[in-house]
Protein backbone atom coordinates (compact mmCIF):
# COMPACT_ATOMS: atom_id res chain seq x y z
CA UNK A 1 0.00 0.00 0.00
CA UNK A 2 1.12 3.56 -0.75
CA UNK A 3 2.24 5.82 2.08
CA UNK A 4 0.77 8.73 0.15
CA UNK A 5 -3.00 8.83 -0.27
CA UNK A 6 -4.84 10.45 -3.17
CA UNK A 7 -8.47 10.53 -4.21
CA UNK A 8 -8.84 8.14 -7.18
CA UNK A 9 -10.97 10.45 -9.31
CA UNK A 10 -11.67 14.16 -9.50
CA UNK A 11 -13.64 16.13 -12.07
CA UNK A 12 -13.73 19.81 -12.99
CA UNK A 13 -15.69 21.92 -15.41
CA UNK A 14 -13.72 23.50 -18.22
CA UNK A 15 -12.21 26.78 -17.06
CA UNK A 16 -12.86 26.17 -13.38
CA UNK A 17 -10.39 25.56 -10.57
CA UNK A 18 -9.62 22.13 -9.17
CA UNK A 19 -7.50 20.96 -6.24
CA UNK A 20 -5.94 17.50 -6.08
CA UNK A 21 -4.71 16.43 -2.66
CA UNK A 22 -2.10 14.04 -1.31
CA UNK A 23 -1.85 12.98 2.33
CA UNK A 24 0.96 11.26 4.17
CA UNK A 25 3.06 11.50 7.30
CA UNK A 26 6.26 12.16 5.35
CA UNK A 27 4.72 15.35 3.95
CA UNK A 28 5.21 17.00 7.33
CA UNK A 29 8.94 17.03 6.46
CA UNK A 30 8.91 16.93 2.66
CA UNK A 31 7.34 19.02 -0.05
CA UNK A 32 5.55 16.77 -2.53
CA UNK A 33 6.37 16.76 -6.20
CA UNK A 34 3.59 16.31 -8.74
CA UNK A 35 3.50 14.50 -12.08
CA UNK A 36 1.03 14.53 -14.95
CA UNK A 37 0.65 11.36 -17.00
CA UNK A 38 -1.36 11.08 -20.17
CA UNK A 39 -2.17 7.73 -21.79
CA UNK A 40 0.84 5.90 -23.22
CA UNK A 41 3.22 8.65 -22.09
CA UNK A 42 5.86 8.87 -19.41
CA UNK A 43 5.05 10.98 -16.35
CA UNK A 44 5.86 14.68 -16.62
CA UNK A 45 7.00 16.73 -13.63
CA UNK A 46 4.68 19.73 -13.13
CA UNK A 47 5.43 20.94 -9.58
CA UNK A 48 8.41 20.50 -7.24
CA UNK A 49 9.79 22.07 -4.05
CA UNK A 50 7.44 24.51 -2.32
CA UNK A 51 5.78 25.67 -5.55
CA UNK A 52 8.17 25.53 -8.50
CA UNK A 53 7.27 24.72 -12.08
CA UNK A 54 9.75 23.29 -14.61
CA UNK A 55 10.23 25.25 -17.78
CA UNK A 56 7.26 24.88 -20.09
CA UNK A 57 4.67 24.07 -17.43
CA UNK A 58 1.79 26.61 -17.55
CA UNK A 59 1.36 28.90 -14.57
CA UNK A 60 -2.17 27.63 -14.01
CA UNK A 61 -0.48 24.76 -12.13
CA UNK A 62 0.48 25.54 -8.55
CA UNK A 63 1.39 23.63 -5.40
CA UNK A 64 0.86 24.14 -1.69
CA UNK A 65 1.17 22.22 1.55
CA UNK A 66 -0.18 22.24 5.08
CA UNK A 67 0.63 19.73 7.77
CA UNK A 68 0.52 16.26 6.25
CA UNK A 69 -1.32 17.33 3.10
CA UNK A 70 0.04 18.57 -0.22
CA UNK A 71 -2.18 20.03 -2.92
CA UNK A 72 -1.92 20.57 -6.64
CA UNK A 73 -4.21 23.32 -7.90
CA UNK A 74 -5.12 23.93 -11.53
CA UNK A 75 -6.64 27.38 -11.96
CA UNK A 76 -8.70 27.53 -15.12
CA UNK A 77 -8.52 23.87 -16.13
CA UNK A 78 -8.14 23.16 -19.83
CA UNK A 79 -9.17 20.13 -21.83
CA UNK A 80 -5.52 19.14 -22.22
CA UNK A 81 -5.17 18.92 -18.43
CA UNK A 82 -7.25 15.74 -18.41
CA UNK A 83 -4.75 13.15 -17.18
CA UNK A 84 -3.62 11.09 -14.21
CA UNK A 85 -1.78 13.02 -11.51
CA UNK A 86 0.65 11.48 -9.04
CA UNK A 87 2.28 12.93 -5.95
CA UNK A 88 5.74 11.81 -4.88
CA UNK A 89 8.04 12.18 -1.91
CA UNK A 90 10.52 10.26 0.19
CA UNK A 91 9.09 8.15 3.01
CA UNK A 92 9.45 9.17 6.64
CA UNK A 93 12.82 7.41 6.95
CA UNK A 94 14.15 9.23 3.91
CA UNK A 95 15.50 5.97 2.55
CA UNK A 96 12.78 5.19 0.05
CA UNK A 97 10.74 6.97 -2.59
CA UNK A 98 6.95 6.77 -2.51
CA UNK A 99 4.19 7.64 -4.95
CA UNK A 100 0.57 8.33 -4.27
CA UNK A 101 -1.94 6.00 -5.89
CA UNK A 102 -2.81 8.61 -8.50
CA UNK A 103 -5.81 10.81 -9.25
CA UNK A 104 -7.63 10.62 -12.56
CA UNK A 105 -8.72 14.14 -13.50
CA UNK A 106 -11.67 14.52 -15.84
CA UNK A 107 -12.33 17.91 -17.45
CA UNK A 108 -16.03 18.23 -18.23
CA UNK B 1 19.30 18.64 -22.44
CA UNK B 2 19.53 15.34 -20.58
CA UNK B 3 17.92 12.35 -22.27
CA UNK B 4 17.39 8.79 -21.02
CA UNK B 5 16.90 6.48 -24.03
CA UNK B 6 16.31 3.31 -22.06
CA UNK B 7 16.44 -0.15 -23.63
CA UNK B 8 16.16 -3.86 -22.78
CA UNK B 9 14.34 -7.13 -23.44
CA UNK B 10 10.57 -6.84 -23.54
CA UNK B 11 9.42 -10.47 -23.33
CA UNK B 12 10.48 -12.85 -20.58
CA UNK B 13 9.48 -16.24 -19.30
CA UNK B 14 8.70 -16.87 -15.62
CA UNK B 15 11.83 -17.33 -13.47
CA UNK B 16 14.05 -15.40 -15.92
CA UNK B 17 15.93 -12.21 -15.04
CA UNK B 18 14.74 -8.86 -16.32
CA UNK B 19 17.58 -6.64 -17.49
CA UNK B 20 17.18 -2.98 -18.54
CA UNK B 21 19.72 -0.24 -19.21
CA UNK B 22 19.36 3.52 -19.18
CA UNK B 23 22.12 5.56 -20.86
CA UNK B 24 22.44 9.14 -19.68
CA UNK B 25 22.92 11.47 -22.65
CA UNK B 26 23.77 15.14 -22.23
CA UNK B 27 24.57 15.11 -18.52
CA UNK B 28 26.60 13.58 -15.72
CA UNK B 29 25.74 11.36 -12.77
CA UNK B 30 27.13 13.73 -10.21
CA UNK B 31 24.71 14.99 -7.55
CA UNK B 32 21.68 13.07 -8.76
CA UNK B 33 19.76 9.93 -7.89
CA UNK B 34 19.01 7.48 -10.72
CA UNK B 35 15.73 5.67 -10.39
CA UNK B 36 13.74 2.79 -11.78
CA UNK B 37 9.95 2.95 -11.59
CA UNK B 38 7.34 0.59 -13.01
CA UNK B 39 3.66 0.76 -13.87
CA UNK B 40 1.59 -2.42 -14.24
CA UNK B 41 -1.17 -2.29 -16.84
CA UNK B 42 -3.97 0.01 -15.66
CA UNK B 43 -2.29 0.73 -12.32
CA UNK B 44 -0.22 3.44 -10.67
CA UNK B 45 3.48 4.15 -10.43
CA UNK B 46 5.63 1.90 -8.25
CA UNK B 47 9.14 2.87 -7.24
CA UNK B 48 11.66 0.03 -7.65
CA UNK B 49 14.88 1.59 -6.44
CA UNK B 50 17.63 4.14 -6.93
CA UNK B 51 21.37 4.58 -7.12
CA UNK B 52 23.31 7.76 -6.51
CA UNK B 53 26.44 8.99 -8.22
CA UNK B 54 28.59 7.28 -5.58
CA UNK B 55 26.96 3.90 -6.21
CA UNK B 56 24.90 3.82 -3.03
CA UNK B 57 21.54 2.09 -3.56
CA UNK B 58 18.09 2.04 -1.99
CA UNK B 59 15.43 -0.47 -2.97
CA UNK B 60 11.71 -0.85 -2.45
CA UNK B 61 11.17 -3.09 0.59
CA UNK B 62 8.79 -5.26 -1.46
CA UNK B 63 11.39 -5.94 -4.17
CA UNK B 64 14.74 -5.72 -2.38
CA UNK B 65 15.39 -9.47 -2.43
CA UNK B 66 15.22 -9.58 -6.24
CA UNK B 67 16.54 -6.19 -7.38
CA UNK B 68 19.99 -4.97 -8.29
CA UNK B 69 20.67 -1.48 -9.64
CA UNK B 70 24.15 -0.68 -10.85
CA UNK B 71 26.06 2.22 -12.33
CA UNK B 72 28.64 2.17 -15.14
CA UNK B 73 30.30 5.58 -15.16
CA UNK B 74 32.62 4.62 -18.03
CA UNK B 75 29.58 4.12 -20.28
CA UNK B 76 27.46 6.81 -18.59
CA UNK B 77 24.59 4.43 -17.92
CA UNK B 78 22.77 2.69 -15.12
CA UNK B 79 20.99 -0.65 -15.15
CA UNK B 80 18.25 -2.68 -13.50
CA UNK B 81 18.19 -6.40 -12.89
CA UNK B 82 15.11 -8.10 -11.43
CA UNK B 83 15.44 -11.82 -10.85
CA UNK B 84 12.89 -14.63 -10.78
CA UNK B 85 10.20 -12.68 -12.63
CA UNK B 86 6.56 -13.71 -12.63
CA UNK B 87 3.47 -12.44 -14.43
CA UNK B 88 3.10 -9.89 -11.62
CA UNK B 89 6.23 -8.16 -12.90
CA UNK B 90 4.56 -7.37 -16.22
CA UNK B 91 4.66 -3.57 -16.48
CA UNK B 92 6.05 -0.54 -18.24
CA UNK B 93 9.45 0.16 -16.69
CA UNK B 94 10.78 3.73 -16.55
CA UNK B 95 14.16 5.15 -15.64
CA UNK B 96 14.27 8.67 -14.21
CA UNK B 97 16.70 11.23 -12.81
CA UNK B 98 16.05 12.34 -9.25
CA UNK B 99 17.11 15.34 -7.22
CA UNK B 100 17.11 15.26 -3.43
CA UNK B 101 17.27 18.39 -1.34
CA UNK B 102 17.89 17.25 2.22
CA UNK B 103 20.76 19.34 3.41
CA UNK B 104 21.21 22.39 5.56
CA UNK B 105 20.26 24.67 2.68
CA UNK B 106 16.78 23.18 2.36
CA UNK B 107 14.04 24.90 4.32
CA UNK B 108 11.98 21.74 3.95
CA UNK B 109 13.21 18.58 2.26
CA UNK B 110 12.01 17.69 -1.20
CA UNK B 111 12.59 15.10 -3.90
CA UNK B 112 11.59 15.10 -7.52
CA UNK B 113 12.25 13.29 -10.78
CA UNK B 114 12.67 15.75 -13.61
CA UNK B 115 13.85 13.61 -16.53
CA UNK B 116 12.18 10.35 -17.51
CA UNK B 117 12.82 7.70 -20.10
CA UNK B 118 10.01 6.85 -22.51
CA UNK B 119 9.42 3.50 -20.83
CA UNK B 120 9.98 -0.11 -21.80
CA UNK B 121 7.08 -2.56 -21.86
CA UNK B 122 8.08 -5.82 -20.21
CA UNK B 123 5.77 -8.82 -20.48
CA UNK B 124 6.31 -12.00 -18.49
CA UNK B 125 4.55 -14.95 -20.05
CA UNK B 126 5.19 -18.63 -20.52
PDB file of C-alpha atoms in Angstrom:
ATOM      1  CA  UNK A   1       0.000   0.000   0.000  1.00  0.00           C
ATOM      2  CA  UNK A   2       1.118   3.560  -0.751  1.00  0.00           C
ATOM      3  CA  UNK A   3       2.236   5.819   2.076  1.00  0.00           C
ATOM      4  CA  UNK A   4       0.767   8.732   0.152  1.00  0.00           C
ATOM      5  CA  UNK A   5      -3.005   8.827  -0.267  1.00  0.00           C
ATOM      6  CA  UNK A   6      -4.836  10.452  -3.173  1.00  0.00           C
ATOM      7  CA  UNK A   7      -8.472  10.530  -4.205  1.00  0.00           C
ATOM      8  CA  UNK A   8      -8.839   8.135  -7.175  1.00  0.00           C
ATOM      9  CA  UNK A   9     -10.974  10.449  -9.307  1.00  0.00           C
ATOM     10  CA  UNK A  10     -11.674  14.159  -9.496  1.00  0.00           C
ATOM     11  CA  UNK A  11     -13.635  16.135 -12.072  1.00  0.00           C
ATOM     12  CA  UNK A  12     -13.730  19.807 -12.986  1.00  0.00           C
ATOM     13  CA  UNK A  13     -15.688  21.919 -15.413  1.00  0.00           C
ATOM     14  CA  UNK A  14     -13.724  23.502 -18.217  1.00  0.00           C
ATOM     15  CA  UNK A  15     -12.206  26.782 -17.061  1.00  0.00           C
ATOM     16  CA  UNK A  16     -12.864  26.173 -13.380  1.00  0.00           C
ATOM     17  CA  UNK A  17     -10.391  25.562 -10.568  1.00  0.00           C
ATOM     18  CA  UNK A  18      -9.619  22.132  -9.169  1.00  0.00           C
ATOM     19  CA  UNK A  19      -7.498  20.960  -6.243  1.00  0.00           C
ATOM     20  CA  UNK A  20      -5.940  17.499  -6.078  1.00  0.00           C
ATOM     21  CA  UNK A  21      -4.709  16.433  -2.657  1.00  0.00           C
ATOM     22  CA  UNK A  22      -2.097  14.037  -1.315  1.00  0.00           C
ATOM     23  CA  UNK A  23      -1.848  12.977   2.328  1.00  0.00           C
ATOM     24  CA  UNK A  24       0.964  11.258   4.172  1.00  0.00           C
ATOM     25  CA  UNK A  25       3.057  11.500   7.304  1.00  0.00           C
ATOM     26  CA  UNK A  26       6.258  12.155   5.354  1.00  0.00           C
ATOM     27  CA  UNK A  27       4.719  15.346   3.948  1.00  0.00           C
ATOM     28  CA  UNK A  28       5.214  16.999   7.328  1.00  0.00           C
ATOM     29  CA  UNK A  29       8.943  17.027   6.456  1.00  0.00           C
ATOM     30  CA  UNK A  30       8.912  16.932   2.655  1.00  0.00           C
ATOM     31  CA  UNK A  31       7.342  19.016  -0.053  1.00  0.00           C
ATOM     32  CA  UNK A  32       5.552  16.768  -2.532  1.00  0.00           C
ATOM     33  CA  UNK A  33       6.366  16.758  -6.201  1.00  0.00           C
ATOM     34  CA  UNK A  34       3.586  16.307  -8.742  1.00  0.00           C
ATOM     35  CA  UNK A  35       3.504  14.502 -12.082  1.00  0.00           C
ATOM     36  CA  UNK A  36       1.027  14.532 -14.949  1.00  0.00           C
ATOM     37  CA  UNK A  37       0.653  11.363 -16.995  1.00  0.00           C
ATOM     38  CA  UNK A  38      -1.359  11.083 -20.168  1.00  0.00           C
ATOM     39  CA  UNK A  39      -2.175   7.728 -21.791  1.00  0.00           C
ATOM     40  CA  UNK A  40       0.836   5.901 -23.225  1.00  0.00           C
ATOM     41  CA  UNK A  41       3.218   8.649 -22.091  1.00  0.00           C
ATOM     42  CA  UNK A  42       5.862   8.867 -19.412  1.00  0.00           C
ATOM     43  CA  UNK A  43       5.054  10.975 -16.347  1.00  0.00           C
ATOM     44  CA  UNK A  44       5.856  14.682 -16.622  1.00  0.00           C
ATOM     45  CA  UNK A  45       6.999  16.727 -13.629  1.00  0.00           C
ATOM     46  CA  UNK A  46       4.677  19.725 -13.132  1.00  0.00           C
ATOM     47  CA  UNK A  47       5.434  20.938  -9.576  1.00  0.00           C
ATOM     48  CA  UNK A  48       8.414  20.501  -7.236  1.00  0.00           C
ATOM     49  CA  UNK A  49       9.793  22.068  -4.052  1.00  0.00           C
ATOM     50  CA  UNK A  50       7.438  24.512  -2.319  1.00  0.00           C
ATOM     51  CA  UNK A  51       5.775  25.667  -5.550  1.00  0.00           C
ATOM     52  CA  UNK A  52       8.172  25.533  -8.498  1.00  0.00           C
ATOM     53  CA  UNK A  53       7.270  24.719 -12.077  1.00  0.00           C
ATOM     54  CA  UNK A  54       9.750  23.289 -14.607  1.00  0.00           C
ATOM     55  CA  UNK A  55      10.228  25.253 -17.775  1.00  0.00           C
ATOM     56  CA  UNK A  56       7.257  24.878 -20.095  1.00  0.00           C
ATOM     57  CA  UNK A  57       4.674  24.073 -17.432  1.00  0.00           C
ATOM     58  CA  UNK A  58       1.792  26.609 -17.551  1.00  0.00           C
ATOM     59  CA  UNK A  59       1.361  28.900 -14.567  1.00  0.00           C
ATOM     60  CA  UNK A  60      -2.173  27.628 -14.009  1.00  0.00           C
ATOM     61  CA  UNK A  61      -0.476  24.763 -12.128  1.00  0.00           C
ATOM     62  CA  UNK A  62       0.484  25.537  -8.546  1.00  0.00           C
ATOM     63  CA  UNK A  63       1.388  23.632  -5.395  1.00  0.00           C
ATOM     64  CA  UNK A  64       0.859  24.144  -1.689  1.00  0.00           C
ATOM     65  CA  UNK A  65       1.172  22.217   1.547  1.00  0.00           C
ATOM     66  CA  UNK A  66      -0.181  22.240   5.079  1.00  0.00           C
ATOM     67  CA  UNK A  67       0.630  19.733   7.768  1.00  0.00           C
ATOM     68  CA  UNK A  68       0.523  16.262   6.252  1.00  0.00           C
ATOM     69  CA  UNK A  69      -1.316  17.329   3.101  1.00  0.00           C
ATOM     70  CA  UNK A  70       0.039  18.567  -0.218  1.00  0.00           C
ATOM     71  CA  UNK A  71      -2.180  20.027  -2.918  1.00  0.00           C
ATOM     72  CA  UNK A  72      -1.920  20.570  -6.640  1.00  0.00           C
ATOM     73  CA  UNK A  73      -4.208  23.319  -7.901  1.00  0.00           C
ATOM     74  CA  UNK A  74      -5.121  23.925 -11.528  1.00  0.00           C
ATOM     75  CA  UNK A  75      -6.636  27.375 -11.962  1.00  0.00           C
ATOM     76  CA  UNK A  76      -8.703  27.534 -15.118  1.00  0.00           C
ATOM     77  CA  UNK A  77      -8.516  23.874 -16.126  1.00  0.00           C
ATOM     78  CA  UNK A  78      -8.138  23.163 -19.835  1.00  0.00           C
ATOM     79  CA  UNK A  79      -9.166  20.125 -21.828  1.00  0.00           C
ATOM     80  CA  UNK A  80      -5.516  19.143 -22.218  1.00  0.00           C
ATOM     81  CA  UNK A  81      -5.174  18.916 -18.427  1.00  0.00           C
ATOM     82  CA  UNK A  82      -7.250  15.740 -18.407  1.00  0.00           C
ATOM     83  CA  UNK A  83      -4.755  13.147 -17.178  1.00  0.00           C
ATOM     84  CA  UNK A  84      -3.619  11.086 -14.210  1.00  0.00           C
ATOM     85  CA  UNK A  85      -1.777  13.018 -11.515  1.00  0.00           C
ATOM     86  CA  UNK A  86       0.652  11.476  -9.038  1.00  0.00           C
ATOM     87  CA  UNK A  87       2.276  12.931  -5.954  1.00  0.00           C
ATOM     88  CA  UNK A  88       5.737  11.808  -4.880  1.00  0.00           C
ATOM     89  CA  UNK A  89       8.039  12.182  -1.907  1.00  0.00           C
ATOM     90  CA  UNK A  90      10.519  10.256   0.188  1.00  0.00           C
ATOM     91  CA  UNK A  91       9.093   8.152   3.006  1.00  0.00           C
ATOM     92  CA  UNK A  92       9.453   9.171   6.641  1.00  0.00           C
ATOM     93  CA  UNK A  93      12.820   7.414   6.954  1.00  0.00           C
ATOM     94  CA  UNK A  94      14.146   9.232   3.909  1.00  0.00           C
ATOM     95  CA  UNK A  95      15.504   5.966   2.547  1.00  0.00           C
ATOM     96  CA  UNK A  96      12.783   5.185   0.050  1.00  0.00           C
ATOM     97  CA  UNK A  97      10.737   6.969  -2.589  1.00  0.00           C
ATOM     98  CA  UNK A  98       6.951   6.772  -2.514  1.00  0.00           C
ATOM     99  CA  UNK A  99       4.190   7.643  -4.951  1.00  0.00           C
ATOM    100  CA  UNK A 100       0.568   8.329  -4.266  1.00  0.00           C
ATOM    101  CA  UNK A 101      -1.943   6.000  -5.887  1.00  0.00           C
ATOM    102  CA  UNK A 102      -2.810   8.608  -8.496  1.00  0.00           C
ATOM    103  CA  UNK A 103      -5.813  10.812  -9.253  1.00  0.00           C
ATOM    104  CA  UNK A 104      -7.625  10.618 -12.562  1.00  0.00           C
ATOM    105  CA  UNK A 105      -8.720  14.136 -13.499  1.00  0.00           C
ATOM    106  CA  UNK A 106     -11.667  14.520 -15.843  1.00  0.00           C
ATOM    107  CA  UNK A 107     -12.331  17.914 -17.447  1.00  0.00           C
ATOM    108  CA  UNK A 108     -16.028  18.225 -18.231  1.00  0.00           C
TER     109      UNK A 108
ATOM    110  CA  UNK B   1      19.302  18.638 -22.443  1.00  0.00           C
ATOM    111  CA  UNK B   2      19.529  15.342 -20.583  1.00  0.00           C
ATOM    112  CA  UNK B   3      17.920  12.348 -22.268  1.00  0.00           C
ATOM    113  CA  UNK B   4      17.386   8.794 -21.018  1.00  0.00           C
ATOM    114  CA  UNK B   5      16.903   6.482 -24.028  1.00  0.00           C
ATOM    115  CA  UNK B   6      16.311   3.310 -22.063  1.00  0.00           C
ATOM    116  CA  UNK B   7      16.439  -0.145 -23.632  1.00  0.00           C
ATOM    117  CA  UNK B   8      16.163  -3.865 -22.779  1.00  0.00           C
ATOM    118  CA  UNK B   9      14.343  -7.130 -23.439  1.00  0.00           C
ATOM    119  CA  UNK B  10      10.570  -6.842 -23.539  1.00  0.00           C
ATOM    120  CA  UNK B  11       9.421 -10.473 -23.332  1.00  0.00           C
ATOM    121  CA  UNK B  12      10.484 -12.846 -20.577  1.00  0.00           C
ATOM    122  CA  UNK B  13       9.479 -16.243 -19.298  1.00  0.00           C
ATOM    123  CA  UNK B  14       8.700 -16.866 -15.619  1.00  0.00           C
ATOM    124  CA  UNK B  15      11.832 -17.327 -13.474  1.00  0.00           C
ATOM    125  CA  UNK B  16      14.054 -15.398 -15.924  1.00  0.00           C
ATOM    126  CA  UNK B  17      15.931 -12.210 -15.038  1.00  0.00           C
ATOM    127  CA  UNK B  18      14.744  -8.856 -16.315  1.00  0.00           C
ATOM    128  CA  UNK B  19      17.576  -6.641 -17.494  1.00  0.00           C
ATOM    129  CA  UNK B  20      17.183  -2.981 -18.543  1.00  0.00           C
ATOM    130  CA  UNK B  21      19.719  -0.238 -19.211  1.00  0.00           C
ATOM    131  CA  UNK B  22      19.361   3.518 -19.179  1.00  0.00           C
ATOM    132  CA  UNK B  23      22.118   5.561 -20.864  1.00  0.00           C
ATOM    133  CA  UNK B  24      22.436   9.137 -19.683  1.00  0.00           C
ATOM    134  CA  UNK B  25      22.920  11.469 -22.652  1.00  0.00           C
ATOM    135  CA  UNK B  26      23.766  15.136 -22.226  1.00  0.00           C
ATOM    136  CA  UNK B  27      24.574  15.115 -18.518  1.00  0.00           C
ATOM    137  CA  UNK B  28      26.603  13.585 -15.718  1.00  0.00           C
ATOM    138  CA  UNK B  29      25.743  11.364 -12.766  1.00  0.00           C
ATOM    139  CA  UNK B  30      27.125  13.733 -10.205  1.00  0.00           C
ATOM    140  CA  UNK B  31      24.713  14.994  -7.552  1.00  0.00           C
ATOM    141  CA  UNK B  32      21.676  13.071  -8.758  1.00  0.00           C
ATOM    142  CA  UNK B  33      19.764   9.932  -7.888  1.00  0.00           C
ATOM    143  CA  UNK B  34      19.008   7.484 -10.718  1.00  0.00           C
ATOM    144  CA  UNK B  35      15.726   5.672 -10.390  1.00  0.00           C
ATOM    145  CA  UNK B  36      13.736   2.788 -11.781  1.00  0.00           C
ATOM    146  CA  UNK B  37       9.946   2.951 -11.587  1.00  0.00           C
ATOM    147  CA  UNK B  38       7.339   0.587 -13.013  1.00  0.00           C
ATOM    148  CA  UNK B  39       3.656   0.758 -13.869  1.00  0.00           C
ATOM    149  CA  UNK B  40       1.590  -2.424 -14.241  1.00  0.00           C
ATOM    150  CA  UNK B  41      -1.172  -2.286 -16.842  1.00  0.00           C
ATOM    151  CA  UNK B  42      -3.968   0.014 -15.661  1.00  0.00           C
ATOM    152  CA  UNK B  43      -2.292   0.728 -12.318  1.00  0.00           C
ATOM    153  CA  UNK B  44      -0.224   3.440 -10.669  1.00  0.00           C
ATOM    154  CA  UNK B  45       3.482   4.152 -10.434  1.00  0.00           C
ATOM    155  CA  UNK B  46       5.626   1.899  -8.249  1.00  0.00           C
ATOM    156  CA  UNK B  47       9.144   2.867  -7.240  1.00  0.00           C
ATOM    157  CA  UNK B  48      11.656   0.026  -7.648  1.00  0.00           C
ATOM    158  CA  UNK B  49      14.885   1.589  -6.435  1.00  0.00           C
ATOM    159  CA  UNK B  50      17.631   4.143  -6.925  1.00  0.00           C
ATOM    160  CA  UNK B  51      21.373   4.578  -7.116  1.00  0.00           C
ATOM    161  CA  UNK B  52      23.312   7.759  -6.514  1.00  0.00           C
ATOM    162  CA  UNK B  53      26.436   8.995  -8.219  1.00  0.00           C
ATOM    163  CA  UNK B  54      28.586   7.280  -5.584  1.00  0.00           C
ATOM    164  CA  UNK B  55      26.963   3.903  -6.215  1.00  0.00           C
ATOM    165  CA  UNK B  56      24.896   3.821  -3.032  1.00  0.00           C
ATOM    166  CA  UNK B  57      21.544   2.089  -3.560  1.00  0.00           C
ATOM    167  CA  UNK B  58      18.090   2.035  -1.986  1.00  0.00           C
ATOM    168  CA  UNK B  59      15.429  -0.467  -2.972  1.00  0.00           C
ATOM    169  CA  UNK B  60      11.708  -0.848  -2.447  1.00  0.00           C
ATOM    170  CA  UNK B  61      11.175  -3.094   0.590  1.00  0.00           C
ATOM    171  CA  UNK B  62       8.794  -5.258  -1.455  1.00  0.00           C
ATOM    172  CA  UNK B  63      11.394  -5.944  -4.166  1.00  0.00           C
ATOM    173  CA  UNK B  64      14.740  -5.718  -2.382  1.00  0.00           C
ATOM    174  CA  UNK B  65      15.388  -9.468  -2.431  1.00  0.00           C
ATOM    175  CA  UNK B  66      15.219  -9.575  -6.236  1.00  0.00           C
ATOM    176  CA  UNK B  67      16.536  -6.185  -7.379  1.00  0.00           C
ATOM    177  CA  UNK B  68      19.993  -4.972  -8.295  1.00  0.00           C
ATOM    178  CA  UNK B  69      20.665  -1.480  -9.642  1.00  0.00           C
ATOM    179  CA  UNK B  70      24.150  -0.681 -10.845  1.00  0.00           C
ATOM    180  CA  UNK B  71      26.060   2.223 -12.333  1.00  0.00           C
ATOM    181  CA  UNK B  72      28.640   2.170 -15.136  1.00  0.00           C
ATOM    182  CA  UNK B  73      30.302   5.576 -15.159  1.00  0.00           C
ATOM    183  CA  UNK B  74      32.617   4.622 -18.027  1.00  0.00           C
ATOM    184  CA  UNK B  75      29.583   4.118 -20.275  1.00  0.00           C
ATOM    185  CA  UNK B  76      27.462   6.806 -18.589  1.00  0.00           C
ATOM    186  CA  UNK B  77      24.588   4.430 -17.919  1.00  0.00           C
ATOM    187  CA  UNK B  78      22.768   2.688 -15.121  1.00  0.00           C
ATOM    188  CA  UNK B  79      20.993  -0.652 -15.153  1.00  0.00           C
ATOM    189  CA  UNK B  80      18.252  -2.680 -13.495  1.00  0.00           C
ATOM    190  CA  UNK B  81      18.186  -6.404 -12.887  1.00  0.00           C
ATOM    191  CA  UNK B  82      15.112  -8.100 -11.430  1.00  0.00           C
ATOM    192  CA  UNK B  83      15.444 -11.818 -10.854  1.00  0.00           C
ATOM    193  CA  UNK B  84      12.890 -14.629 -10.781  1.00  0.00           C
ATOM    194  CA  UNK B  85      10.203 -12.683 -12.628  1.00  0.00           C
ATOM    195  CA  UNK B  86       6.559 -13.712 -12.629  1.00  0.00           C
ATOM    196  CA  UNK B  87       3.470 -12.437 -14.425  1.00  0.00           C
ATOM    197  CA  UNK B  88       3.102  -9.888 -11.616  1.00  0.00           C
ATOM    198  CA  UNK B  89       6.231  -8.155 -12.900  1.00  0.00           C
ATOM    199  CA  UNK B  90       4.556  -7.366 -16.220  1.00  0.00           C
ATOM    200  CA  UNK B  91       4.664  -3.568 -16.481  1.00  0.00           C
ATOM    201  CA  UNK B  92       6.048  -0.544 -18.242  1.00  0.00           C
ATOM    202  CA  UNK B  93       9.446   0.160 -16.695  1.00  0.00           C
ATOM    203  CA  UNK B  94      10.778   3.730 -16.547  1.00  0.00           C
ATOM    204  CA  UNK B  95      14.161   5.148 -15.643  1.00  0.00           C
ATOM    205  CA  UNK B  96      14.274   8.671 -14.210  1.00  0.00           C
ATOM    206  CA  UNK B  97      16.699  11.229 -12.806  1.00  0.00           C
ATOM    207  CA  UNK B  98      16.046  12.340  -9.246  1.00  0.00           C
ATOM    208  CA  UNK B  99      17.107  15.343  -7.222  1.00  0.00           C
ATOM    209  CA  UNK B 100      17.109  15.256  -3.434  1.00  0.00           C
ATOM    210  CA  UNK B 101      17.272  18.392  -1.341  1.00  0.00           C
ATOM    211  CA  UNK B 102      17.891  17.248   2.224  1.00  0.00           C
ATOM    212  CA  UNK B 103      20.762  19.340   3.413  1.00  0.00           C
ATOM    213  CA  UNK B 104      21.208  22.385   5.563  1.00  0.00           C
ATOM    214  CA  UNK B 105      20.257  24.670   2.678  1.00  0.00           C
ATOM    215  CA  UNK B 106      16.778  23.183   2.359  1.00  0.00           C
ATOM    216  CA  UNK B 107      14.041  24.897   4.325  1.00  0.00           C
ATOM    217  CA  UNK B 108      11.982  21.742   3.954  1.00  0.00           C
ATOM    218  CA  UNK B 109      13.214  18.584   2.259  1.00  0.00           C
ATOM    219  CA  UNK B 110      12.008  17.689  -1.205  1.00  0.00           C
ATOM    220  CA  UNK B 111      12.593  15.102  -3.896  1.00  0.00           C
ATOM    221  CA  UNK B 112      11.595  15.097  -7.522  1.00  0.00           C
ATOM    222  CA  UNK B 113      12.251  13.288 -10.779  1.00  0.00           C
ATOM    223  CA  UNK B 114      12.673  15.749 -13.612  1.00  0.00           C
ATOM    224  CA  UNK B 115      13.852  13.606 -16.532  1.00  0.00           C
ATOM    225  CA  UNK B 116      12.178  10.346 -17.506  1.00  0.00           C
ATOM    226  CA  UNK B 117      12.824   7.703 -20.100  1.00  0.00           C
ATOM    227  CA  UNK B 118      10.011   6.850 -22.508  1.00  0.00           C
ATOM    228  CA  UNK B 119       9.415   3.502 -20.831  1.00  0.00           C
ATOM    229  CA  UNK B 120       9.975  -0.114 -21.804  1.00  0.00           C
ATOM    230  CA  UNK B 121       7.081  -2.558 -21.862  1.00  0.00           C
ATOM    231  CA  UNK B 122       8.076  -5.815 -20.210  1.00  0.00           C
ATOM    232  CA  UNK B 123       5.767  -8.818 -20.478  1.00  0.00           C
ATOM    233  CA  UNK B 124       6.306 -11.999 -18.494  1.00  0.00           C
ATOM    234  CA  UNK B 125       4.548 -14.951 -20.050  1.00  0.00           C
ATOM    235  CA  UNK B 126       5.190 -18.632 -20.517  1.00  0.00           C
TER     236      UNK B 126
END
